[in-house]
Coordinates of C-alpha atoms in Angstrom, one line a residue:
Chain W
M1 CA 44.9 -33.7 31.0
A2 CA 44.6 -30.6 33.3
T3 CA 42.4 -27.7 32.1
L4 CA 42.8 -23.9 32.1
Y5 CA 39.9 -21.5 32.0
L6 CA 40.4 -17.8 31.1
I7 CA 37.6 -15.5 32.1
R8 CA 37.4 -11.8 31.1
H9 CA 36.1 -9.3 33.6
G10 CA 32.5 -8.2 33.3
L11 CA 31.1 -5.0 32.0
A12 CA 32.8 -2.1 33.9
A13 CA 32.1 1.6 34.4
P14 CA 33.0 3.9 31.5
R15 CA 36.7 4.5 31.0
E16 CA 36.2 8.3 30.9
E17 CA 34.9 8.3 34.4
Y18 CA 38.2 6.8 35.8
V19 CA 40.8 8.5 33.7
A20 CA 42.8 9.3 36.8
N21 CA 43.0 5.7 38.1
D22 CA 41.8 3.0 35.8
T23 CA 42.7 0.4 38.4
V24 CA 39.7 1.2 40.6
R25 CA 37.2 1.2 37.7
P26 CA 34.4 -1.1 39.0
L27 CA 31.9 -3.5 37.4
T28 CA 28.5 -1.9 36.6
E29 CA 25.4 -3.3 38.2
A30 CA 24.5 -5.0 34.9
G31 CA 28.1 -6.3 34.7
T32 CA 27.8 -7.7 38.2
E33 CA 24.5 -9.4 37.4
K34 CA 25.7 -11.0 34.1
T35 CA 29.0 -12.1 35.7
R36 CA 27.0 -13.8 38.5
A37 CA 24.8 -15.5 36.0
V38 CA 27.9 -16.8 34.1
A39 CA 29.4 -18.0 37.4
Q40 CA 26.3 -19.9 38.3
R41 CA 26.2 -21.6 34.9
L42 CA 29.9 -22.6 35.3
K43 CA 29.1 -24.1 38.7
D44 CA 26.1 -25.9 37.2
F45 CA 28.5 -27.5 34.7
G46 CA 30.4 -28.9 37.6
L47 CA 33.5 -26.7 37.2
R48 CA 35.7 -25.9 40.2
F49 CA 39.0 -24.1 40.0
N50 CA 42.0 -24.6 42.3
P51 CA 42.8 -21.7 42.4
I52 CA 41.3 -18.7 40.7
L53 CA 44.1 -16.3 39.9
T54 CA 43.0 -12.7 39.2
S55 CA 44.3 -9.4 38.0
P56 CA 44.5 -7.0 40.9
L57 CA 42.5 -4.4 39.0
K58 CA 39.1 -3.8 40.6
R59 CA 36.9 -4.9 37.7
A60 CA 38.7 -8.2 37.4
Y61 CA 39.0 -8.7 41.2
Q62 CA 35.3 -8.1 41.5
T63 CA 34.7 -10.7 38.8
A64 CA 36.8 -13.2 40.6
V65 CA 35.1 -12.5 43.9
I66 CA 31.8 -13.3 42.2
L67 CA 33.2 -16.7 41.0
Q68 CA 34.5 -17.4 44.5
Q69 CA 31.1 -16.4 46.1
E70 CA 29.3 -18.8 43.8
G71 CA 31.5 -21.6 45.0
L72 CA 33.9 -22.0 42.1
G73 CA 37.1 -22.0 44.1
S74 CA 39.6 -20.0 46.2
L75 CA 41.0 -16.7 45.1
E76 CA 44.6 -15.4 44.7
I77 CA 45.6 -12.0 43.4
F78 CA 48.2 -12.5 40.6
P79 CA 49.8 -9.2 39.5
P80 CA 51.0 -10.4 36.1
L81 CA 47.3 -10.7 35.1
A82 CA 47.1 -6.9 35.1
P83 CA 47.1 -5.3 31.6
D84 CA 50.3 -5.9 29.6
G85 CA 51.4 -8.7 32.0
Q86 CA 53.7 -11.3 30.6
L87 CA 52.7 -14.9 30.1
S88 CA 56.2 -15.9 31.3
H89 CA 55.4 -14.9 34.9
W90 CA 52.4 -17.3 34.9
L91 CA 54.6 -20.0 33.3
D92 CA 56.9 -19.6 36.3
W93 CA 54.0 -19.9 38.7
L94 CA 52.7 -23.0 36.8
G95 CA 56.1 -24.7 37.1
Q96 CA 55.6 -24.7 40.8
Q97 CA 52.3 -26.5 40.7
T98 CA 51.6 -30.2 40.5
L99 CA 49.0 -30.9 37.8
T100 CA 46.8 -33.9 37.5
D101 CA 44.0 -34.8 35.1
K102 CA 41.6 -33.3 37.7
T103 CA 43.3 -30.0 37.9
A104 CA 41.3 -27.0 36.7
L105 CA 42.9 -23.6 36.9
A106 CA 41.3 -20.2 36.2
L107 CA 42.7 -16.8 35.3
V108 CA 40.6 -13.7 35.5
G109 CA 41.9 -10.7 33.5
H110 CA 41.8 -8.4 30.6
E111 CA 41.8 -8.1 26.8
P112 CA 43.7 -8.3 24.6
D113 CA 46.1 -10.0 27.1
L114 CA 44.0 -13.1 27.7
S115 CA 43.6 -13.8 24.0
Q116 CA 47.2 -13.2 23.4
W117 CA 48.2 -15.7 26.2
V118 CA 45.8 -18.2 24.6
E119 CA 47.4 -17.7 21.2
Q120 CA 50.8 -18.4 22.7
L121 CA 49.6 -21.4 24.6
V122 CA 47.8 -23.0 21.6
W123 CA 50.0 -21.9 18.7
G124 CA 53.3 -21.1 20.3
D125 CA 55.2 -18.4 18.4
R126 CA 52.6 -18.3 15.7
N127 CA 50.8 -15.2 16.9
S128 CA 48.5 -13.2 14.8
E129 CA 49.5 -10.2 12.8
P130 CA 49.2 -6.9 14.8
G131 CA 45.6 -5.7 14.5
A132 CA 44.3 -9.0 13.3
E133 CA 42.7 -10.5 16.4
P134 CA 41.8 -14.1 15.7
L135 CA 39.7 -14.6 18.9
I136 CA 36.9 -12.5 20.2
L137 CA 36.6 -12.8 24.0
K138 CA 33.6 -10.7 25.2
K139 CA 33.3 -9.3 28.7
A140 CA 32.4 -12.1 31.1
G141 CA 33.3 -14.5 28.3
V142 CA 35.1 -17.7 28.9
I143 CA 37.9 -19.7 27.2
G144 CA 38.8 -23.3 28.0
L145 CA 42.1 -24.9 27.1
T146 CA 43.5 -28.4 27.7
L147 CA 46.8 -28.1 29.7
P148 CA 49.5 -30.8 29.6
N149 CA 50.2 -32.2 33.1
Q150 CA 53.9 -31.9 32.5
G151 CA 56.2 -29.9 30.2
S152 CA 55.8 -26.5 28.7
P153 CA 52.2 -25.6 27.7
V154 CA 53.4 -23.1 25.1
G155 CA 52.2 -24.3 21.8
T156 CA 50.7 -27.5 23.2
C157 CA 47.4 -26.5 24.6
Q158 CA 44.1 -27.2 22.7
L159 CA 41.1 -24.8 22.6
F160 CA 37.9 -26.7 23.5
W161 CA 35.7 -23.7 24.6
L162 CA 35.3 -20.1 23.7
T163 CA 32.0 -18.5 24.6
P164 CA 30.5 -15.0 24.9
P165 CA 28.0 -14.7 27.8
R166 CA 25.0 -14.5 25.4
F167 CA 25.5 -18.2 24.5
L168 CA 25.9 -19.3 28.1
V169 CA 23.2 -17.7 30.2
Chain O
M1 CA 29.5 -8.5 9.6
A2 CA 28.0 -11.7 8.4
T3 CA 28.5 -14.9 10.5
L4 CA 29.4 -18.5 9.8
Y5 CA 28.5 -21.4 12.0
L6 CA 30.2 -24.8 11.6
I7 CA 28.4 -27.7 13.2
R8 CA 29.9 -31.2 13.5
H9 CA 27.5 -34.2 13.1
G10 CA 26.2 -35.9 16.2
L11 CA 27.3 -39.2 17.7
A12 CA 27.0 -41.9 15.0
A13 CA 27.0 -45.7 15.0
P14 CA 30.3 -47.5 15.4
R15 CA 32.7 -47.2 12.4
E16 CA 33.3 -51.0 12.6
E17 CA 29.6 -51.7 11.8
Y18 CA 29.8 -49.7 8.5
V19 CA 33.2 -50.7 7.1
A20 CA 31.7 -51.5 3.7
N21 CA 30.0 -48.1 3.4
D22 CA 30.8 -45.3 5.8
T23 CA 28.6 -42.9 3.9
V24 CA 25.4 -44.5 5.3
R25 CA 26.6 -44.6 8.9
P26 CA 23.7 -43.1 10.9
L27 CA 23.3 -41.1 14.1
T28 CA 22.6 -43.2 17.2
E29 CA 19.5 -42.6 19.2
A30 CA 21.5 -40.7 21.8
G31 CA 23.3 -38.8 19.0
T32 CA 19.9 -37.8 17.6
E33 CA 18.6 -36.7 21.0
K34 CA 21.7 -34.6 21.8
T35 CA 21.7 -33.0 18.4
R36 CA 18.1 -32.0 18.7
A37 CA 18.8 -30.5 22.1
V38 CA 21.7 -28.5 20.6
A39 CA 19.4 -27.4 17.7
Q40 CA 16.7 -26.2 20.1
R41 CA 19.3 -24.2 22.1
L42 CA 20.6 -22.6 18.9
K43 CA 17.0 -21.6 18.0
D44 CA 16.5 -20.2 21.5
F45 CA 19.5 -18.0 20.9
G46 CA 17.7 -16.6 17.9
L47 CA 19.9 -18.1 15.3
R48 CA 18.6 -18.8 11.8
F49 CA 20.8 -19.9 8.9
N50 CA 20.3 -19.1 5.3
P51 CA 21.0 -21.7 4.2
I52 CA 22.4 -24.8 6.0
L53 CA 24.9 -26.5 3.8
T54 CA 25.5 -30.1 4.7
S55 CA 27.8 -33.0 3.9
P56 CA 26.0 -35.7 1.9
L57 CA 27.0 -38.4 4.4
K58 CA 24.1 -39.8 6.3
R59 CA 25.3 -38.8 9.8
A60 CA 25.8 -35.2 8.8
Y61 CA 22.7 -35.0 6.6
Q62 CA 20.6 -36.4 9.6
T63 CA 22.2 -33.7 11.8
A64 CA 21.3 -31.0 9.3
V65 CA 17.7 -32.3 8.9
I66 CA 17.3 -32.0 12.7
L67 CA 18.5 -28.3 12.5
Q68 CA 15.9 -27.8 9.7
Q69 CA 13.1 -29.5 11.6
E70 CA 13.8 -27.3 14.6
G71 CA 13.3 -24.2 12.4
L72 CA 16.9 -23.1 12.0
G73 CA 16.8 -22.8 8.2
S74 CA 16.6 -24.4 4.8
L75 CA 18.9 -27.3 3.8
E76 CA 21.2 -27.9 0.8
I77 CA 23.5 -30.8 0.3
F78 CA 27.0 -29.6 -0.5
P79 CA 29.3 -32.4 -1.6
P80 CA 32.6 -30.6 -0.7
L81 CA 31.6 -30.9 2.9
A82 CA 32.2 -34.7 2.7
P83 CA 35.5 -35.8 4.4
D84 CA 38.6 -34.4 2.7
G85 CA 36.6 -31.8 0.9
Q86 CA 38.4 -28.6 -0.1
L87 CA 37.7 -25.2 1.4
S88 CA 38.2 -23.7 -2.1
H89 CA 34.9 -25.2 -3.3
W90 CA 33.0 -23.5 -0.5
L91 CA 34.9 -20.2 -1.3
D92 CA 33.6 -20.5 -4.9
W93 CA 30.1 -21.0 -3.6
L94 CA 30.5 -18.1 -1.2
G95 CA 31.6 -15.8 -4.0
Q96 CA 28.2 -16.2 -5.6
Q97 CA 26.3 -15.1 -2.4
T98 CA 25.4 -11.6 -1.4
L99 CA 26.3 -11.2 2.3
T100 CA 24.9 -8.5 4.6
D101 CA 25.4 -8.0 8.4
K102 CA 22.3 -10.1 8.9
T103 CA 23.6 -13.1 6.9
A104 CA 24.2 -16.2 9.0
L105 CA 25.5 -19.3 7.1
A106 CA 25.8 -22.8 8.5
L107 CA 28.0 -25.8 7.5
V108 CA 27.4 -29.3 8.8
G109 CA 30.2 -31.7 8.3
H110 CA 33.1 -33.7 9.7
E111 CA 36.3 -33.5 11.6
P112 CA 39.2 -32.8 11.2
D113 CA 37.9 -31.0 8.1
L114 CA 35.8 -28.4 9.8
S115 CA 38.6 -27.4 12.2
Q116 CA 41.0 -27.2 9.3
W117 CA 38.6 -24.9 7.4
V118 CA 38.3 -22.7 10.5
E119 CA 42.1 -22.5 10.8
Q120 CA 42.4 -21.4 7.2
L121 CA 39.6 -18.9 7.6
V122 CA 41.0 -17.4 10.8
W123 CA 44.7 -17.7 10.4
G124 CA 45.1 -18.0 6.6
D125 CA 48.2 -20.2 5.7
R126 CA 49.2 -20.5 9.3
N127 CA 47.9 -24.0 9.8
S128 CA 48.9 -26.1 12.8
E129 CA 51.7 -28.7 12.5
P130 CA 50.4 -32.1 11.5
G131 CA 49.1 -34.0 14.5
A132 CA 48.9 -30.8 16.7
E133 CA 45.2 -30.0 16.5
P134 CA 44.7 -26.6 18.0
L135 CA 40.9 -26.8 18.2
I136 CA 38.7 -29.5 19.7
L137 CA 35.3 -29.7 18.0
K138 CA 33.2 -32.4 19.7
K139 CA 30.3 -34.2 18.0
A140 CA 27.3 -31.9 17.8
G141 CA 29.7 -29.1 18.8
V142 CA 29.5 -25.6 17.2
I143 CA 32.0 -23.0 16.0
G144 CA 31.0 -19.4 15.2
L145 CA 33.1 -17.1 13.0
T146 CA 32.6 -13.6 11.8
L147 CA 32.7 -13.4 8.1
P148 CA 33.5 -10.3 6.1
N149 CA 30.6 -9.2 3.9
Q150 CA 33.1 -8.7 1.0
G151 CA 36.5 -9.9 -0.1
S152 CA 38.2 -13.2 0.7
P153 CA 37.4 -14.6 4.2
V154 CA 40.7 -16.5 4.2
G155 CA 42.7 -15.3 7.2
T156 CA 40.2 -12.5 8.0
C157 CA 37.5 -14.3 10.0
Q158 CA 37.4 -14.1 13.8
L159 CA 36.5 -16.9 16.1
F160 CA 33.8 -15.8 18.6
W161 CA 32.3 -19.2 19.6
L162 CA 33.5 -22.8 20.0
T163 CA 31.5 -25.1 22.2
P164 CA 31.0 -28.7 23.0
P165 CA 27.4 -29.8 23.5
R166 CA 28.0 -30.3 27.3
F167 CA 28.4 -26.5 27.7
L168 CA 25.4 -25.8 25.6
V169 CA 22.5 -28.1 26.7

């Protein structure tokens, strides 16, 4: 079974300071440090991603660059990972990949989008009620899913990992 | 918000060797060691449980004793945590507790029961289809939920942690 890791960007500068253009809001120094510690731990666990797809927004891209710098895999910007992006676009991308039991993919993006993608992948249509978020994915937190090598992953993935950074580093 | 940690018993002796009485099937030496490593890590994270409720079956009880020995909290045997136990019995127990934001409870038990309890606590009625397990809780793995201080937790908890031992120790 292939695996899919979803990683939320690290702690970023205050939203109020980037009202004019949220897309360039960067990681803070503390956010960079914690993200690097998370990346190093993922590497220690033997994880490698092929590839790391990332949201084009600066705070996510910087997070993905840190993963790449720590040797976790190559990087590709994937615009549907920006806020309010649709899972269907990633499903189209996935349909063009060849998955094996050794395949490990990574997505770097934003909340609540990543949690909502996970809900669709694990439970199919059975999304939570609006406002009732079933999963808490902290900044620089990680989710791990099994991913079927063939066929639609919607409603067929299993959640084997969900961690905030504080239980990782 | 209070928290609830659900911990699956560690690796136990082969089922075939205890066909006559599965209730006395013990942890293996490797299972004991890994469980102790998990317990030490939980302690390092600053976790303390008040109390640790455990299934009466030997492999779970031994797991809970290890948690107690490592200083994670006091122990109470709770028969509804045995296989096929009903969440409603724990809800009755919970109704008699006073929860605060500092309350952290722990349950030590079995699969698929713990995952099914989690599903009910997080998603309410919205359980998975039979055979389609959405969560993978490995032996000596841990799940963390937020728990409302008042009112029914069914369908109102949030999942903030799910980890196999390999991403913990």
